[in-house]
XYZ file of C-alpha atoms in Angstrom:
162
model
C 13.426 16.611 -31.102
C 9.800 15.462 -30.844
C 8.072 15.561 -27.474
C 6.953 12.245 -26.113
C 3.290 11.822 -25.290
C 2.394 11.552 -21.619
C 1.304 8.168 -20.372
C -2.352 7.426 -21.021
C -4.769 7.677 -18.149
C -6.965 10.125 -16.349
C -5.536 13.071 -14.424
C -6.289 11.076 -11.244
C -4.260 8.033 -12.290
C -1.451 10.219 -13.604
C -1.302 12.175 -10.309
C -1.306 9.020 -8.168
C 1.372 7.389 -10.303
C 3.546 10.519 -10.207
C 3.196 10.658 -6.402
C 4.096 6.968 -6.062
C 0.775 6.220 -4.350
C -0.461 2.649 -4.863
C -3.953 2.195 -6.267
C -5.990 -0.358 -8.163
C -8.119 0.568 -11.185
C -11.632 -0.869 -11.319
C -13.351 -0.216 -14.657
C -16.987 -1.201 -15.048
C -19.724 -0.812 -17.636
C -21.466 2.497 -16.907
C -25.231 2.653 -17.515
C -26.224 6.202 -18.542
C -29.669 5.581 -17.039
C -28.276 4.812 -13.566
C -29.986 6.876 -10.862
C -26.863 6.983 -8.656
C -23.356 6.790 -10.101
C -21.879 5.693 -6.773
C -24.412 2.972 -6.028
C -24.020 1.774 -9.615
C -20.259 1.491 -9.056
C -20.698 -0.439 -5.798
C -23.055 -2.905 -7.427
C -20.977 -3.302 -10.599
C -17.793 -3.851 -8.591
C -19.420 -6.108 -6.005
C -18.268 -4.090 -2.977
C -20.128 -2.756 0.053
C -21.607 0.622 -0.823
C -20.191 2.121 2.413
C -16.681 1.713 0.921
C -17.545 3.675 -2.221
C -17.207 7.443 -1.829
C -18.567 10.248 -3.982
C -16.852 13.555 -4.605
C -18.985 16.671 -4.221
C -18.087 20.337 -4.529
C -19.563 22.957 -2.262
C -19.398 26.714 -2.546
C -18.428 28.392 0.729
C -17.618 31.936 1.750
C -13.970 30.751 1.587
C -14.287 29.382 -1.974
C -14.968 25.942 -3.407
C -14.438 22.983 -1.087
C -14.434 19.270 -1.923
C -16.378 16.870 0.275
C -15.811 13.116 -0.096
C -18.612 11.066 1.471
C -19.988 7.517 1.246
C -22.440 7.030 -1.627
C -24.928 5.657 0.904
C -25.278 9.069 2.554
C -25.430 12.748 1.829
C -23.023 15.614 2.327
C -23.833 17.580 5.484
C -23.193 21.111 4.253
C -23.182 22.637 7.748
C -20.625 20.081 8.932
C -18.467 20.665 5.848
C -18.538 24.428 6.398
C -17.590 23.940 10.056
C -14.765 21.561 9.103
C -13.103 24.207 6.937
C -13.915 27.218 9.088
C -16.526 28.656 6.744
C -19.807 30.250 7.779
C -21.941 28.479 5.190
C -21.833 26.019 2.318
C -24.129 25.306 -0.614
C -23.755 22.776 -3.387
C -21.664 24.147 -6.242
C -23.234 24.559 -9.649
C -22.457 21.394 -11.684
C -21.024 23.443 -14.567
C -18.667 25.228 -12.161
C -17.684 21.880 -10.607
C -16.848 20.470 -14.039
C -14.905 23.555 -15.106
C -12.865 23.789 -11.885
C -12.084 20.070 -11.572
C -11.635 19.149 -15.231
C -13.971 16.175 -14.749
C -17.604 15.516 -15.698
C -20.301 15.142 -13.055
C -20.522 11.470 -12.153
C -16.816 11.102 -12.809
C -15.335 13.801 -10.564
C -12.348 12.385 -8.745
C -10.961 13.974 -5.597
C -7.493 13.317 -7.062
C -5.867 15.200 -9.950
C -8.320 18.063 -10.195
C -7.447 20.927 -12.524
C -7.623 23.377 -9.599
C -6.607 22.077 -6.182
C -9.317 22.651 -3.583
C -9.494 22.283 0.177
C -10.686 18.688 0.603
C -12.440 16.959 3.483
C -13.002 13.191 3.588
C -15.736 11.779 5.797
C -14.221 10.149 8.860
C -15.920 6.804 8.087
C -13.272 6.195 5.407
C -10.945 5.245 8.265
C -13.083 2.165 8.997
C -11.816 0.425 5.859
C -8.439 -0.835 4.662
C -9.268 0.556 1.213
C -11.957 2.801 -0.247
C -13.209 3.444 -3.758
C -13.415 6.881 -5.400
C -13.998 7.971 -8.965
C -11.043 7.449 -11.248
C -11.848 10.535 -13.279
C -14.552 9.294 -15.610
C -17.845 7.486 -15.395
C -17.287 3.746 -15.266
C -13.871 3.900 -13.588
C -13.152 3.731 -9.866
C -9.871 3.777 -7.984
C -9.257 1.672 -4.897
C -6.726 3.008 -2.435
C -6.005 3.230 1.268
C -7.804 6.101 3.042
C -4.464 7.482 4.286
C -3.200 7.527 0.685
C -6.355 9.381 -0.394
C -5.614 12.005 2.246
C -1.988 12.249 1.119
C -2.960 12.609 -2.551
C -5.457 15.379 -1.868
C -3.933 17.099 1.192
C -7.286 16.384 2.850
C -8.432 16.082 6.424
C -10.971 13.762 8.034
C -14.161 15.174 9.528
C -17.727 13.945 10.181
C -19.304 15.477 7.045
C -21.807 12.783 6.010
C -25.387 12.391 7.143
C-alpha cells in the first residue's frame, strides 16, 4: 500500500496543526534586499512592529537556546543567559542555527524546529492578544496568542529584550 504524503506546509504549521493550536497564516511578498526581515513583515502585514517577534539562537554553556524578541529591539544576551541559568550567551553561528532548526535565517520559526531547544519569549508578548512570528520561511508569518506560542514551544517568559 502506498504511503500518503503529509499535508503541505512548513514544519511550524504542521506542528501547530498537530497540536491543535489555532493560528492564522500571513503570507507577504518578501524583498530579498530588505534590511530587517521582521520590520519588513510588520510593514507588509500592516501591524505594529512591537507585535512582530524575531527568533534568534544563542550559544550558551548549557547549549543552544532560542530567544524570541520584538523586531523593534535586540536580544539581551546577558538576560537570556540569566533566564536559563547559564553563565554566558553569544549569538549562534547562522549556519549552526540553520542546521539545528531546519529553517533558513530570516525564516527561523520558534515552532517546529528540527531540534527542540530551550526557548524564552520576551515578556512583552503578554501585552498583546496575538503576536506574529516566522512561519518557517521568508515571507510567511504566523499569528497566534502568546500563551499558545509558549505551549507550542514549551517556553517561558522573561525580560530578554533591550
